[in-house]
Amino acid sequence: MRVTTSLLPLLFCSLTVATFFGAQKVLHDSDLSVPGENPLQYCRATDDNIFVIDYVDLDPNPPQGNTNLTIEASGNFTQKVEDGAYVQLTVKYNKYITLINTREDLCEQLKSLDKECPIEKGNVNVTLVVKLPVVPYGSYSVFADAYTKDDEKLTCLTADVAFKRG
């Protein structure tokens, strides 16, 4: 199963890689929290972001492994996003072990949501159900940094989630 299939809903809703791993405990700082019921944080101030997230709601929140996760999200693109946009994705286990470090084509990933580039300026609403796998216990850190083809910032999101045994 490709992680990026779940990434795009999180970015776009990069927004499910953090939730792809589910969670029993959510660790975050409320100052940069993404609106809604989710473990997402912005990487930094969002004043210059092209993709402005209104909210991301997860059900259940926190997510649980081996269950269906419903993601409902809304946001606004302040300008048209063309083919060539990309996401730099890193997932670490227990903060030190890199599980994933990849650059993914955003427009290619949009196809899993029945969307395509260009993404027109304006509001976007997404509802998606993702089957989460069984997840080994431990802490997972996710970093998703998205850019246009011209390297303009779309958004940057992080999430830290922890799983306990049993």
Short mmCIF file of C-alpha atoms in Angstrom, two decimals, residues 20-24 64-66 92-94 99 132-140 161-166:
data_model
loop_
_atom_site.label_atom_id
_atom_site.label_comp_id
_atom_site.label_asym_id
_atom_site.label_seq_id
_atom_site.Cartn_x
_atom_site.Cartn_y
_atom_site.Cartn_z
CA PHE A 20 -2.55 7.02 7.84
CA PHE A 21 -0.69 5.79 10.90
CA GLY A 22 -3.70 6.34 13.13
CA ALA A 23 -3.20 7.42 16.73
CA GLN A 24 -4.03 6.67 20.30
CA GLN A 64 -7.28 4.12 15.34
CA GLY A 65 -5.34 1.48 13.43
CA ASN A 66 -7.23 -1.24 11.56
CA LYS A 92 9.88 9.13 11.04
CA TYR A 93 9.40 6.42 13.64
CA ASN A 94 10.37 7.35 17.22
CA LEU A 99 10.53 5.42 7.17
CA LEU A 132 -6.08 2.39 8.11
CA PRO A 133 -3.75 -0.58 8.57
CA VAL A 134 -2.68 -2.19 11.83
CA VAL A 135 0.07 0.10 13.16
CA PRO A 136 3.05 -0.98 15.29
CA TYR A 137 3.22 0.85 18.62
CA GLY A 138 5.58 3.82 18.92
CA SER A 139 5.70 7.48 17.93
CA TYR A 140 5.38 8.70 14.34
CA VAL A 161 1.12 10.73 16.87
CA ALA A 162 1.85 7.99 19.37
CA PHE A 163 0.51 4.43 19.59
CA LYS A 164 0.42 2.42 22.76
CA ARG A 165 0.43 -1.34 22.98
CA GLY A 166 -2.76 -3.15 22.73
#
